[in-house]
CSV table of C-alpha atoms in Angstrom, one decimal:
chain,number,residue,atom,x,y,z
W,719,MET,CA,12.1,-32.8,32.2
W,720,ASN,CA,8.7,-33.1,33.8
W,721,ARG,CA,6.1,-30.6,33.3
W,722,ARG,CA,5.8,-29.7,36.9
W,723,PHE,CA,9.7,-29.0,37.0
W,724,THR,CA,9.4,-27.1,33.8
W,725,THR,CA,6.6,-24.9,35.2
W,726,PHE,CA,8.6,-24.3,38.2
W,727,LEU,CA,11.6,-23.2,36.1
W,728,GLY,CA,9.1,-21.0,34.2
W,729,LEU,CA,7.8,-19.5,37.4
W,730,LEU,CA,11.3,-18.7,38.5
W,731,ALA,CA,12.1,-16.9,35.2
W,732,ALA,CA,8.8,-15.2,35.4
W,733,PHE,CA,9.0,-13.4,38.7
W,734,GLY,CA,12.6,-13.4,39.6
W,735,VAL,CA,13.7,-10.7,37.0
W,736,GLN,CA,12.3,-7.2,36.4
W,737,ALA,CA,10.5,-6.8,33.0
W,738,GLN,CA,13.0,-6.1,30.0
W,739,ASP,CA,11.9,-3.0,27.8
W,740,TYR,CA,9.7,-4.8,25.4
W,741,LEU,CA,9.8,-2.1,22.8
W,742,ALA,CA,13.5,-1.6,22.6
W,743,ASN,CA,16.0,-2.3,19.8
W,744,ASP,CA,13.7,-2.2,17.0
W,745,PRO,CA,11.4,-5.5,17.5
W,746,VAL,CA,9.6,-6.8,14.5
W,747,TRP,CA,6.5,-9.0,14.3
W,748,ARG,CA,5.8,-11.1,11.0
W,749,VAL,CA,2.2,-12.2,10.9
W,750,GLN,CA,0.0,-14.4,8.6
W,751,SER,CA,-3.8,-14.0,8.4
W,752,ILE,CA,-6.2,-16.0,6.3
W,753,CYS,CA,-9.7,-14.7,5.9
W,754,ALA,CA,-12.7,-15.1,3.8
W,755,VAL,CA,-13.4,-12.1,1.8
W,756,PRO,CA,-16.2,-13.4,1.4
W,757,VAL,CA,-16.2,-17.1,0.7
W,758,PRO,CA,-15.4,-18.7,-1.7
W,759,CYS,CA,-12.5,-16.2,-2.1
W,760,ILE,CA,-9.7,-16.5,0.6
W,761,ALA,CA,-7.0,-13.8,1.3
W,762,ILE,CA,-3.7,-14.7,2.7
W,763,ASP,CA,-2.0,-11.7,4.2
W,764,ASN,CA,1.5,-11.8,5.3
W,765,TYR,CA,2.6,-8.6,6.9
W,766,SER,CA,4.9,-7.2,9.5
W,767,TYR,CA,4.7,-4.6,12.2
W,768,HIS,CA,7.8,-2.2,13.0
W,769,THR,CA,8.3,0.6,15.5
W,770,ALA,CA,8.3,4.0,14.0
W,771,GLY,CA,9.2,6.5,16.5
W,772,ASP,CA,7.4,8.0,19.3
W,773,SER,CA,4.3,10.2,20.1
W,774,VAL,CA,3.3,12.0,23.5
W,775,ILE,CA,-0.3,11.9,24.6
W,776,ALA,CA,-1.1,14.1,27.9
W,777,GLY,CA,2.4,13.7,29.0
W,778,ILE,CA,2.7,10.0,28.1
W,779,ASN,CA,5.1,8.6,25.7
W,780,TRP,CA,3.6,5.9,23.2
W,781,THR,CA,5.6,4.0,20.7
W,782,LYS,CA,4.3,4.0,17.0
W,783,ILE,CA,3.7,0.7,15.4
W,784,THR,CA,3.2,0.5,11.4
W,785,ARG,CA,2.2,-2.4,9.3
W,786,GLN,CA,2.9,-3.3,5.7
W,787,GLY,CA,2.8,-6.7,3.7
W,788,THR,CA,1.4,-8.6,0.8
W,789,ILE,CA,-2.0,-10.0,0.3
W,790,SER,CA,-2.5,-12.9,-2.1
W,791,TYR,CA,-5.9,-14.3,-3.2
W,792,MET,CA,-7.0,-17.8,-3.6
W,793,TRP,CA,-10.5,-18.9,-5.2
W,794,GLN,CA,-12.3,-21.8,-3.5
W,795,SER,CA,-14.7,-22.9,-6.0
W,796,LEU,CA,-15.3,-23.9,-9.5
W,797,PRO,CA,-13.9,-21.7,-12.4
W,798,PRO,CA,-14.3,-19.0,-13.7
W,799,VAL,CA,-12.1,-17.0,-11.1
W,800,PRO,CA,-13.3,-13.5,-10.7
W,801,GLN,CA,-10.8,-10.8,-11.1
W,802,SER,CA,-11.2,-9.6,-7.6
W,803,CYS,CA,-9.8,-13.0,-6.5
W,804,GLU,CA,-6.7,-13.2,-8.5
W,805,GLY,CA,-3.2,-12.3,-7.8
W,806,SER,CA,-1.5,-10.4,-4.9
W,807,THR,CA,-1.2,-6.9,-3.9
W,808,SER,CA,1.6,-5.5,-1.6
W,809,TYR,CA,0.8,-2.3,0.6
W,810,GLY,CA,3.0,-0.2,2.7
W,811,PRO,CA,2.8,1.7,6.3
W,812,GLU,CA,0.1,4.3,4.8
W,813,PHE,CA,-2.4,1.6,4.3
W,814,TYR,CA,-3.3,0.8,7.8
W,815,PRO,CA,-3.6,3.5,10.7
W,816,VAL,CA,-0.5,3.8,12.9
W,817,GLN,CA,-1.1,2.1,16.2
W,818,LEU,CA,0.1,3.5,19.5
W,819,ILE,CA,1.3,1.3,22.5
W,820,ARG,CA,3.4,1.5,25.4
W,821,GLN,CA,4.9,-0.6,28.2
W,822,GLU,CA,3.9,0.0,31.8
W,823,GLY,CA,5.9,-2.7,34.3
W,824,ARG,CA,5.0,-6.0,32.8
W,825,GLN,CA,1.8,-4.7,31.1
W,826,MET,CA,1.4,-3.5,27.4
W,827,HIS,CA,-1.2,-0.9,26.7
W,828,ILE,CA,-2.7,0.4,23.6
W,829,TRP,CA,-4.3,3.9,22.6
W,830,ASP,CA,-7.5,3.3,20.9
W,831,GLY,CA,-8.1,6.7,19.8
W,832,SER,CA,-9.8,8.1,22.7
W,833,SER,CA,-8.6,6.2,25.7
W,834,ASP,CA,-5.7,4.0,27.2
W,835,GLN,CA,-6.6,0.4,27.1
W,836,LEU,CA,-4.9,-2.8,28.5
W,837,LEU,CA,-3.4,-4.8,25.5
W,838,TYR,CA,-1.7,-7.5,27.7
W,839,ASP,CA,-0.7,-8.4,31.3
W,840,PHE,CA,2.2,-10.6,31.5
W,841,ASP,CA,2.2,-10.8,35.4
W,842,LEU,CA,0.2,-14.1,35.5
W,843,GLN,CA,0.6,-17.4,37.2
W,844,VAL,CA,-0.9,-20.9,36.8
W,845,GLY,CA,-4.4,-20.9,37.4
W,846,ASP,CA,-4.9,-17.3,36.6
W,847,THR,CA,-7.8,-15.9,34.2
W,848,LEU,CA,-6.6,-14.0,31.5
W,849,PRO,CA,-8.0,-10.5,31.9
W,850,ILE,CA,-10.3,-8.9,29.2
W,851,SER,CA,-8.4,-6.6,27.1
W,852,TRP,CA,-8.4,-4.7,23.8
W,853,ASN,CA,-7.9,-7.8,21.9
W,854,ASN,CA,-9.3,-10.3,24.3
W,855,TRP,CA,-12.9,-10.6,25.0
W,856,ASN,CA,-13.0,-14.2,26.4
W,857,GLU,CA,-13.7,-14.2,30.2
W,858,GLU,CA,-12.7,-18.1,30.5
W,859,ILE,CA,-9.2,-18.2,29.4
W,860,THR,CA,-6.9,-19.7,31.9
W,861,VAL,CA,-3.0,-20.2,32.4
W,862,ILE,CA,-2.5,-24.0,32.8
W,863,ALA,CA,1.4,-23.9,32.5
W,864,VAL,CA,4.4,-21.7,32.3
W,865,ASP,CA,7.9,-21.9,30.9
W,866,SER,CA,10.3,-19.7,29.5
W,867,VAL,CA,11.9,-18.5,26.1
W,868,LEU,CA,15.3,-16.5,25.4
W,869,VAL,CA,15.0,-12.9,23.9
W,870,GLY,CA,18.4,-11.4,23.9
W,871,SER,CA,20.2,-12.2,26.9
W,872,GLU,CA,16.9,-12.7,29.2
W,873,MET,CA,14.2,-15.2,29.7
W,874,ARG,CA,10.7,-14.2,29.3
W,875,ALA,CA,7.7,-16.0,30.3
W,876,ARG,CA,5.6,-18.1,28.1
W,877,TYR,CA,2.1,-19.0,29.3
W,878,GLU,CA,0.1,-21.6,27.7
W,879,MET,CA,-3.6,-21.1,27.7
W,880,GLY,CA,-6.7,-23.2,28.1
W,881,ASN,CA,-10.1,-22.5,26.5
W,882,SER,CA,-8.1,-20.4,23.9
W,883,TRP,CA,-7.7,-20.3,20.2
W,884,ALA,CA,-4.2,-18.9,20.6
W,885,GLN,CA,-2.2,-21.6,22.5
W,886,TYR,CA,0.6,-19.4,23.9
W,887,LEU,CA,0.9,-15.9,25.5
W,888,ILE,CA,4.6,-14.7,25.4
W,889,GLU,CA,6.0,-12.0,27.5
W,890,GLY,CA,6.6,-8.7,25.6
W,891,ILE,CA,5.7,-10.3,22.5
W,892,GLY,CA,1.9,-11.2,22.2
W,893,THR,CA,0.2,-14.4,21.5
W,894,ASP,CA,1.0,-17.1,18.7
W,895,HIS,CA,-1.6,-15.2,16.9
W,896,GLY,CA,0.4,-11.9,16.7
W,897,LEU,CA,0.7,-8.6,18.5
W,898,PHE,CA,-2.7,-6.9,17.8
W,899,GLU,CA,-4.6,-10.0,16.5
W,900,PRO,CA,-7.6,-11.6,18.3
W,901,ILE,CA,-6.7,-14.2,21.0
W,902,SER,CA,-9.9,-16.1,20.4
W,903,ILE,CA,-11.6,-16.8,17.0
W,904,ALA,CA,-12.6,-13.9,15.2
W,905,PHE,CA,-15.3,-14.7,12.5
W,906,ASP,CA,-13.8,-16.0,9.4
W,907,CYS,CA,-10.2,-15.4,10.0
W,908,GLY,CA,-7.2,-17.2,11.3
W,909,TYR,CA,-3.9,-15.7,12.4
W,910,SER,CA,-0.4,-17.0,13.3
W,911,LEU,CA,2.8,-15.4,14.3
W,912,GLY,CA,5.5,-16.3,11.9
W,913,CYS,CA,8.3,-14.5,13.5
W,914,PHE,CA,9.4,-12.2,16.2
W,915,GLY,CA,12.6,-10.4,16.2
W,916,VAL,CA,14.8,-7.7,17.9
W,917,GLY,CA,17.4,-5.7,15.8
W,918,ASN,CA,19.0,-8.3,13.6
W,919,MET,CA,18.0,-11.7,15.4
W,920,SER,CA,15.0,-13.8,15.2
W,921,TYR,CA,13.8,-15.2,18.5
W,922,TYR,CA,10.3,-16.7,18.3
W,923,PRO,CA,8.8,-19.1,17.7
W,924,LEU,CA,11.3,-20.9,15.4
W,925,PRO,CA,15.0,-20.6,15.8
W,926,ALA,CA,16.3,-18.8,12.7
W,927,THR,CA,19.3,-17.4,11.5
W,928,GLY,CA,19.5,-13.3,11.0
W,929,SER,CA,16.3,-11.1,11.2
W,930,CYS,CA,12.8,-11.9,11.0
W,931,GLU,CA,12.8,-9.9,7.6
W,932,GLY,CA,16.1,-11.7,6.5
W,933,SER,CA,14.5,-15.1,7.5
W,934,MET,CA,11.3,-14.2,5.3
W,935,ARG,CA,13.6,-13.2,2.4
W,936,ILE,CA,15.4,-16.1,2.4
W,937,ASP,CA,12.2,-18.3,2.6
W,938,ASP,CA,10.9,-16.6,-0.3
W,939,HIS,CA,13.7,-17.4,-2.7
W,940,ALA,CA,15.0,-20.8,-1.2
W,941,PRO,CA,14.3,-23.8,-3.4
W,942,ARG,CA,11.3,-25.8,-2.5
W,943,VAL,CA,10.7,-29.7,-2.5
W,944,PRO,CA,7.3,-30.6,-4.2
W,945,ILE,CA,4.5,-31.4,-1.6
W,946,SER,CA,2.1,-34.3,-1.9
W,947,VAL,CA,-1.0,-35.7,0.5
W,948,ALA,CA,-2.3,-38.8,0.7
W,949,PRO,CA,-4.7,-40.5,0.8
W,950,VAL,CA,-7.1,-38.7,-1.8
W,951,PRO,CA,-9.5,-38.0,-0.8
W,952,ALA,CA,-8.7,-37.9,2.9
W,953,THR,CA,-10.3,-39.7,5.9
W,954,ASP,CA,-9.3,-39.1,9.5
W,955,ARG,CA,-5.7,-38.7,8.7
W,956,LEU,CA,-3.6,-37.4,6.2
W,957,THR,CA,0.3,-37.8,5.4
W,958,LEU,CA,2.0,-34.8,4.2
W,959,ARG,CA,5.3,-35.8,2.0
W,960,GLY,CA,8.1,-33.4,0.9
W,961,SER,CA,9.2,-30.4,2.8
W,962,GLN,CA,9.7,-26.7,2.3
W,963,SER,CA,13.0,-24.9,2.5
W,964,ARG,CA,12.7,-24.9,6.3
W,965,GLU,CA,10.3,-25.5,9.0
W,966,HIS,CA,6.9,-24.0,8.6
W,967,TYR,CA,3.4,-23.8,10.2
W,968,THR,CA,0.6,-25.7,8.6
W,969,ILE,CA,-2.9,-24.4,8.5
W,970,VAL,CA,-6.0,-26.2,7.4
W,971,ILE,CA,-8.9,-23.8,6.2
W,972,ASP,CA,-12.6,-24.8,6.0
W,973,PRO,CA,-14.7,-24.0,3.2
W,974,TRP,CA,-15.9,-20.5,5.0
W,975,GLY,CA,-12.3,-19.5,5.2
W,976,ARG,CA,-11.7,-20.2,9.0
W,977,ALA,CA,-8.5,-21.9,10.3
W,978,VAL,CA,-9.7,-25.0,12.0
W,979,LEU,CA,-6.2,-26.8,12.4
W,980,ARG,CA,-2.6,-25.9,13.2
W,981,GLY,CA,0.4,-27.6,13.2
W,982,GLU,CA,4.0,-27.7,12.5
W,983,THR,CA,6.1,-29.3,9.4
W,984,ARG,CA,9.7,-30.2,10.8
W,985,GLN,CA,10.2,-33.4,8.8
W,986,SER,CA,10.0,-34.7,5.0
W,987,GLU,CA,7.0,-36.6,6.2
W,988,THR,CA,4.3,-35.3,8.6
W,989,GLU,CA,0.8,-36.8,9.7
W,990,ILE,CA,-2.1,-34.7,10.3
W,991,ASP,CA,-5.3,-35.7,12.5
W,992,LEU,CA,-8.5,-34.8,10.6
W,993,SER,CA,-10.8,-36.7,12.8
W,994,THR,CA,-12.5,-33.7,13.8
W,995,LEU,CA,-13.2,-32.2,10.6
W,996,SER,CA,-16.5,-32.9,8.7
W,997,ASN,CA,-16.7,-34.0,5.1
W,998,GLY,CA,-15.8,-31.3,2.5
W,999,MET,CA,-13.1,-29.4,0.7
W,1000,TYR,CA,-10.4,-27.8,2.8
W,1001,SER,CA,-7.3,-25.9,1.9
W,1002,LEU,CA,-3.9,-26.8,3.5
W,1003,VAL,CA,-1.7,-23.9,3.7
W,1004,ILE,CA,2.2,-24.6,4.2
W,1005,GLY,CA,4.4,-21.5,4.2
W,1006,ARG,CA,3.4,-20.0,0.9
W,1007,SER,CA,2.2,-23.3,-0.8
W,1008,VAL,CA,-1.4,-23.9,-0.8
W,1009,LEU,CA,-3.1,-27.6,-1.5
W,1010,ARG,CA,-6.5,-28.6,-1.9
W,1011,VAL,CA,-7.8,-31.4,0.3
W,1012,ILE,CA,-11.2,-33.5,0.1
W,1013,VAL,CA,-12.0,-35.0,3.4
W,1014,MET,CA,-14.5,-38.0,3.1
W,1015,LYS,CA,-15.2,-40.3,5.8
């Protein structure tokens, strides 16, 4: 199917139906962030957002969103490893403030503590500029293509973006960085949406059996195949051999803790293009596995 026809179908899906209730049926977002805390210590945070009831402000109903997860630490330098950069820590909903969001037509709004702010506007067409919002400060992000994804029994628009670190904006979900996460680069952190689900089903970005929580639990305990990389040191391309228990995102982290490359591992052998990277030591994060990679051209 050619790109223009796909875009046409996406536009039909985007504008031919009324917006669904984005916050109905207990949606769940699973997100991973990788941040320098500071370099050479890297924090890998796997967390989830859940709806948790309602709140009323000035007569307007808002949905409460809570967060919980586990932070693991990785030392990016020579030993000894400081105690502050070892092990992992789990946290519950009480660790982060509750966020308040609501839907208005095909928009999502967020309460910033004192005012109502735009979070996402999903009423877009090819060529539109993404509006400035609570988590977007880039005035040059444009919509370059539109297609659709199935959520429940209805289609939602997915917008491919140009001039943006996040590649996609998905109606009612957020971006492929997550729900609240910055759309463009945010200092020394990188973000990726691992799973979005409604009720007991996962829908985005990868087809999965069961809920987002169930998918993650399966992933945690399923057997893994050892992973190897070649050549060592790497030059312009890196070959990744061996696979995880299922498909995973691959993230390359630079020495300062920034996510500089993203991709997917769907086969037992994957090739990664490193031609844009400078010489140095990088971390390759595949699911919950972390490998060290030296780039030397």
